Short mmCIF file of C-alpha atoms in Angstrom, two decimals:
data_model
loop_
_atom_site.label_atom_id
_atom_site.label_comp_id
_atom_site.label_asym_id
_atom_site.label_seq_id
_atom_site.Cartn_x
_atom_site.Cartn_y
_atom_site.Cartn_z
CA MET A 17 27.05 -78.20 11.06
CA GLU A 18 25.82 -80.51 8.14
CA VAL A 19 25.59 -84.25 7.64
CA ASN A 20 28.54 -86.59 8.58
CA PRO A 21 30.13 -87.62 5.33
CA SER A 22 30.74 -91.32 6.25
CA LEU A 23 26.99 -91.75 5.87
CA THR A 24 25.22 -92.95 2.76
CA GLN A 25 22.19 -90.66 1.59
CA ASN A 26 19.82 -94.14 2.18
CA GLU A 27 20.95 -94.43 5.66
CA ILE A 28 20.52 -90.59 6.45
CA ARG A 29 16.80 -90.67 5.19
CA GLU A 30 15.83 -93.78 6.66
CA ALA A 31 16.87 -92.78 10.12
CA ILE A 32 15.07 -89.27 9.58
CA LEU A 33 11.77 -91.16 8.20
CA LYS A 34 12.15 -93.58 11.25
CA ALA A 35 12.57 -90.31 13.68
CA ALA A 36 9.50 -88.53 12.44
CA LYS A 37 7.23 -91.75 12.72
CA VAL A 38 8.25 -92.37 16.04
CA ILE A 39 7.61 -88.52 16.90
CA LYS A 40 4.49 -88.57 15.47
CA SER A 41 3.20 -91.67 17.35
CA ALA A 42 4.37 -90.49 20.41
CA ASP A 43 2.08 -89.28 23.51
CA ALA A 44 4.85 -87.36 25.14
CA LEU A 45 8.36 -86.13 24.27
CA LEU A 46 11.65 -85.51 26.26
CA PHE A 47 13.85 -83.13 24.73
CA THR A 48 17.56 -83.47 26.24
CA SER A 49 20.54 -81.44 25.21
CA GLY A 50 23.94 -80.61 25.66
CA ALA A 51 26.67 -78.38 24.11
CA GLY A 52 25.85 -79.58 20.57
CA MET A 53 22.40 -77.99 20.60
CA SER A 54 24.12 -74.41 20.93
CA VAL A 55 26.53 -75.00 18.36
CA ASP A 56 23.87 -73.61 15.43
CA SER A 57 23.32 -70.65 17.45
CA GLY A 58 26.90 -69.63 16.85
CA LEU A 59 28.11 -70.82 20.26
CA PRO A 60 31.24 -72.44 20.85
CA ASP A 61 30.99 -76.26 22.50
CA PHE A 62 34.46 -75.98 23.99
CA ARG A 63 35.13 -79.70 22.45
CA GLY A 64 38.49 -80.71 23.42
CA PRO A 65 41.24 -77.85 24.78
CA GLN A 66 41.63 -76.78 21.27
CA GLY A 67 38.00 -75.89 20.93
CA PHE A 68 38.30 -73.96 24.20
CA TRP A 69 41.61 -72.18 22.98
CA ARG A 70 40.08 -71.10 19.73
CA ALA A 71 37.35 -69.43 21.61
CA TYR A 72 39.88 -67.79 24.20
CA PRO A 73 43.43 -67.64 22.89
CA PRO A 74 45.01 -66.28 26.00
CA MET A 75 44.04 -69.43 27.81
CA GLU A 76 46.33 -71.07 25.34
CA LYS A 77 49.40 -69.62 26.85
CA LEU A 78 48.58 -70.24 30.48
CA LYS A 79 47.67 -73.76 29.51
CA LEU A 80 44.40 -73.73 31.03
CA LYS A 81 41.45 -75.74 29.78
CA PHE A 82 37.59 -75.31 29.82
CA SER A 83 37.48 -77.38 33.05
CA ASP A 84 40.23 -75.27 34.76
CA MET A 85 38.59 -71.87 33.87
CA SER A 86 34.94 -73.11 34.60
CA ASN A 87 36.04 -73.40 38.21
CA PRO A 88 34.76 -71.83 41.37
CA GLN A 89 38.23 -71.40 42.97
CA TRP A 90 38.73 -68.47 40.37
CA PHE A 91 36.06 -66.30 42.18
CA SER A 92 38.13 -66.29 45.28
CA LYS A 93 41.52 -66.62 44.07
CA ASP A 94 41.45 -63.84 41.25
CA PRO A 95 38.07 -62.78 40.85
CA THR A 96 38.89 -60.16 37.95
CA PHE A 97 40.23 -63.21 36.01
CA ALA A 98 37.21 -65.09 37.02
CA TRP A 99 34.82 -62.30 35.91
CA GLY A 100 36.86 -61.68 32.63
CA PHE A 101 36.09 -65.43 31.59
CA TRP A 102 32.02 -65.20 32.68
CA ALA A 103 31.61 -61.65 31.47
CA HIS A 104 32.61 -62.92 28.25
CA ARG A 105 30.37 -66.04 28.41
CA ILE A 106 27.34 -64.14 29.49
CA SER A 107 27.82 -61.35 26.69
CA LEU A 108 28.27 -64.40 24.07
CA TYR A 109 25.09 -65.99 25.10
CA SER A 110 23.07 -62.92 25.79
CA LYS A 111 23.70 -61.53 22.12
CA ALA A 112 23.35 -65.11 20.18
CA ALA A 113 20.13 -65.57 18.96
CA PRO A 114 18.56 -69.33 19.59
CA HIS A 115 18.59 -70.96 16.22
CA SER A 116 15.04 -71.82 14.88
CA GLY A 117 15.41 -75.63 15.81
CA TYR A 118 14.49 -74.55 19.43
CA LEU A 119 10.80 -73.19 17.91
CA THR A 120 10.48 -76.11 16.01
CA MET A 121 11.00 -78.48 19.07
CA LYS A 122 8.61 -76.45 20.96
CA LYS A 123 5.89 -76.80 17.97
CA TRP A 124 6.15 -80.61 18.25
CA GLY A 125 5.90 -80.48 22.19
CA GLU A 126 2.78 -78.35 21.85
CA SER A 127 1.41 -80.87 19.33
CA LYS A 128 1.23 -83.67 22.20
CA ASN A 129 -1.16 -81.47 24.33
CA ASN A 130 1.82 -79.40 25.58
CA ASN A 131 2.75 -83.13 27.09
CA TYR A 132 6.62 -82.42 26.68
CA PHE A 133 9.71 -81.53 28.65
CA VAL A 134 13.04 -80.06 28.40
CA PHE A 135 16.37 -81.58 30.42
CA THR A 136 19.34 -79.56 29.56
CA SER A 137 23.12 -79.25 30.74
CA ASN A 138 23.34 -76.00 28.80
CA VAL A 139 23.68 -72.74 30.75
CA ASP A 140 22.88 -70.14 27.87
CA GLY A 141 19.20 -69.73 28.78
CA HIS A 142 18.17 -70.24 25.13
CA TYR A 143 15.11 -72.56 25.92
CA SER A 144 13.69 -69.52 28.13
CA LYS A 145 14.87 -67.05 25.16
CA SER A 146 12.65 -69.30 22.78
CA GLY A 147 9.77 -69.10 24.86
CA TYR A 148 9.49 -72.42 26.72
CA PRO A 149 7.48 -72.00 30.12
CA ALA A 150 9.65 -72.19 33.26
CA ASP A 151 7.64 -75.43 34.48
CA LYS A 152 8.69 -77.35 31.44
CA LEU A 153 12.32 -76.67 31.75
CA CYS A 154 15.28 -78.34 33.92
CA GLU A 155 18.63 -76.66 33.67
CA CYS A 156 20.78 -79.27 35.57
CA HIS A 157 24.09 -77.02 35.86
CA GLY A 158 22.32 -73.53 36.45
CA CYS A 159 21.75 -70.88 34.28
CA VAL A 160 23.87 -67.57 33.82
CA ASN A 161 20.50 -65.62 33.77
CA PHE A 162 20.72 -65.78 37.31
CA MET A 163 23.62 -64.82 39.91
CA GLN A 164 24.48 -66.06 43.75
CA CYS A 165 26.55 -64.71 46.30
CA ASN A 166 30.02 -66.50 45.98
CA SER A 167 30.27 -66.71 49.80
CA GLN A 168 26.65 -68.30 50.03
CA CYS A 169 25.82 -65.80 52.75
CA THR A 170 22.27 -66.04 51.37
CA ASP A 171 20.24 -68.64 49.25
CA GLU A 172 18.70 -65.85 47.21
CA LEU A 173 19.40 -65.88 43.47
CA TRP A 174 18.90 -62.81 41.61
CA PRO A 175 18.49 -61.86 37.77
CA THR A 176 21.66 -61.06 36.04
CA ASP A 177 19.99 -58.26 34.34
CA ASP A 178 19.99 -56.54 37.90
CA PHE A 179 23.81 -56.46 37.77
CA LYS A 180 26.21 -54.38 35.54
CA ILE A 181 28.12 -57.10 33.93
CA PRO A 182 32.12 -55.67 33.51
CA GLU A 183 33.64 -55.04 30.19
CA VAL A 184 36.39 -57.62 29.13
CA ASP A 185 40.36 -57.12 28.05
CA THR A 186 40.15 -59.34 25.28
CA GLU A 187 43.76 -59.56 25.44
CA THR A 188 44.17 -60.72 28.85
CA PHE A 189 40.45 -61.73 29.57
CA ARG A 190 40.41 -59.78 32.40
CA ALA A 191 37.48 -57.72 33.78
CA ILE A 192 37.63 -54.15 33.58
CA GLY A 193 36.20 -52.03 36.16
CA ASP A 194 33.88 -52.84 39.22
CA LEU A 195 32.87 -56.51 39.74
CA PRO A 196 29.27 -57.72 40.67
CA LYS A 197 28.70 -57.74 44.23
CA CYS A 198 26.48 -59.71 46.67
CA LYS A 199 23.19 -57.93 47.68
CA HIS A 200 23.65 -58.70 51.28
CA CYS A 201 27.32 -58.51 51.94
CA ASP A 202 30.77 -57.45 50.11
CA SER A 203 31.64 -61.05 48.67
CA VAL A 204 31.72 -61.03 45.02
CA ALA A 205 28.59 -62.40 43.11
CA SER A 206 29.22 -65.20 40.71
CA PRO A 207 26.78 -66.86 37.98
CA ASN A 208 24.29 -69.42 39.34
CA VAL A 209 25.90 -72.46 37.40
CA LEU A 210 27.33 -75.66 38.69
CA MET A 211 31.38 -75.47 37.58
CA PHE A 212 33.79 -78.09 37.81
CA GLY A 213 34.67 -79.01 41.60
CA ASP A 214 31.87 -76.60 42.52
CA TYR A 215 31.16 -77.10 46.33
CA ARG A 216 29.19 -73.57 46.34
CA PHE A 217 26.69 -73.76 43.80
CA ILE A 218 23.35 -72.91 45.21
CA ASP A 219 20.98 -75.67 43.80
CA GLU A 220 17.24 -74.57 45.11
CA ARG A 221 16.54 -73.50 41.66
CA GLU A 222 17.76 -76.38 40.14
CA GLU A 223 15.92 -78.67 42.70
CA ALA A 224 12.77 -76.96 41.97
CA GLN A 225 13.11 -77.92 38.42
CA GLU A 226 14.24 -81.28 38.95
CA ALA A 227 11.05 -81.64 40.72
CA GLN A 228 9.05 -80.45 37.91
CA PHE A 229 10.75 -83.13 35.77
CA ASN A 230 10.13 -85.96 38.19
CA LYS A 231 6.55 -84.96 37.93
CA PHE A 232 6.62 -85.03 34.46
CA ILE A 233 8.04 -88.39 34.25
CA SER A 234 5.55 -89.96 36.75
CA SER A 235 3.08 -88.33 34.64
CA VAL A 236 4.36 -90.33 31.51
CA GLY A 237 3.42 -93.90 33.37
CA ASN A 238 3.06 -96.42 30.73
CA LYS A 239 2.45 -93.84 27.57
CA LYS A 240 4.66 -93.68 24.60
CA LEU A 241 7.65 -91.32 25.61
CA VAL A 242 10.19 -90.34 22.88
CA ILE A 243 13.63 -88.99 23.97
CA ILE A 244 15.05 -86.79 21.55
CA GLU A 245 18.81 -86.13 22.68
CA ILE A 246 20.76 -83.39 20.83
CA GLY A 247 24.46 -82.67 21.04
CA ALA A 248 25.05 -84.51 24.46
CA GLY A 249 28.87 -85.82 24.46
CA GLN A 250 30.58 -88.26 26.66
CA GLY A 251 32.95 -85.88 28.31
CA VAL A 252 30.25 -84.92 30.75
CA PRO A 253 27.59 -87.55 30.54
CA THR A 254 25.07 -86.00 32.67
CA ILE A 255 22.63 -85.90 29.74
CA ARG A 256 23.27 -89.17 28.42
CA MET A 257 22.71 -90.77 31.57
CA VAL A 258 19.47 -89.35 32.13
CA GLY A 259 17.97 -90.51 29.00
CA GLU A 260 19.62 -94.19 29.27
CA SER A 261 18.22 -94.43 32.71
CA LEU A 262 14.62 -93.59 31.61
CA ILE A 263 15.10 -96.37 28.92
CA ASP A 264 15.88 -98.81 31.80
CA ARG A 265 13.14 -97.49 34.26
CA LEU A 266 9.87 -96.94 31.53
CA ALA A 267 8.42 -99.80 29.39
CA ASP A 268 7.47 -97.74 26.15
CA THR A 269 10.57 -95.37 25.54
CA THR A 270 12.40 -95.01 22.42
CA MET A 271 15.68 -92.60 22.33
CA ILE A 272 16.73 -90.39 19.05
CA ARG A 273 19.89 -89.70 19.36
CA ILE A 274 21.26 -87.01 17.15
CA ASN A 275 24.86 -86.03 17.31
CA TRP A 276 27.93 -85.15 14.79
CA THR A 277 30.32 -87.93 15.86
CA ALA A 278 30.08 -91.29 15.23
CA GLU A 279 30.92 -92.45 18.67
CA ASP A 280 28.74 -90.09 20.35
CA SER A 281 25.52 -91.20 18.16
CA ILE A 282 25.85 -94.66 19.23
CA VAL A 283 22.65 -95.68 20.69
CA PRO A 284 21.86 -98.15 23.82
CA PRO A 285 20.60 -101.89 22.73
CA GLY A 286 17.18 -101.71 21.46
CA ASP A 287 15.13 -100.00 18.80
CA HIS A 288 16.38 -96.67 19.03
CA ILE A 289 17.32 -94.09 16.51
CA SER A 290 20.89 -92.63 15.83
CA ILE A 291 21.17 -89.48 13.63
CA GLN A 292 24.83 -88.73 12.86
CA MET A 293 24.64 -85.01 12.10
CA GLY A 294 24.45 -81.46 13.61
CA GLY A 295 21.44 -80.55 15.86
CA LEU A 296 19.33 -78.10 13.58
CA ASN A 297 20.01 -79.86 10.17
CA ALA A 298 18.35 -82.85 11.95
CA ILE A 299 15.70 -80.80 13.35
CA ASN A 300 14.69 -79.57 10.20
CA GLN A 301 15.03 -82.73 8.07
CA ILE A 302 12.99 -84.52 10.93
CA ASP A 303 10.02 -81.49 10.62
CA GLN A 304 9.81 -81.92 6.87
CA ALA A 305 9.52 -85.63 7.29
CA LEU A 306 6.92 -85.16 9.75
CA SER A 307 4.87 -82.28 7.28
CA GLU A 308 4.55 -85.37 4.78
CA LEU A 309 3.43 -88.09 6.99
#
């Protein structure tokens, strides 16, 4: 994604320079991100039914939206169909290379004496793939890199690499062959991802990550915190709510909200920064501005 054409070049330069100055003066950085962060890695964001159907044409014929398919009911109702969808997503995420912005942000965080953290709703595992330490990462919706028993016979999680992920019939998006099974019972295994209407998500890993996040926030205290939010829409507003709640809680906090759409780039009241463009483009321009300060 490039710059939104509704902005003038002066407005863009001013927002980028202001963001760079705020980042340079920060004591700590919090990177928060939604699906828009992954788009520049070539991954779909499923924005609206049409976006989902472009990625999964058979679902259009069935009139199934992303929220319909990303639902745990399919693992009980039709596990072959469920695994067709998730095997394709796992393959998509594992084959895609994280874009260069991940390493750029990591560089910014390390420049603050490693006083940074990541809070993301993305389940693609691209922060880990980019070398972010496990103790600086909270994946609040889980991650496809881990599997669980769909029947919850155990709270154990297993690396997805331990399983043979089935092939997918691209005409029907149904899995071909044997499905991954729980290591303790005969139930189907499923990705450790919080889906829509999910009552069986095993959250021990996410809770441990959230404890690390809360520890980081407590350590910030009265220091200057800058929240850099990228690609977080309002459809599932978890990420936006986390950042906005911290603005209310912490005295010296500035948000940089990066989003392609005008509506989603609106910032809360106060001296916060709206950058209306794609994530990687914004990161690159801010990094260039930082190098010139």
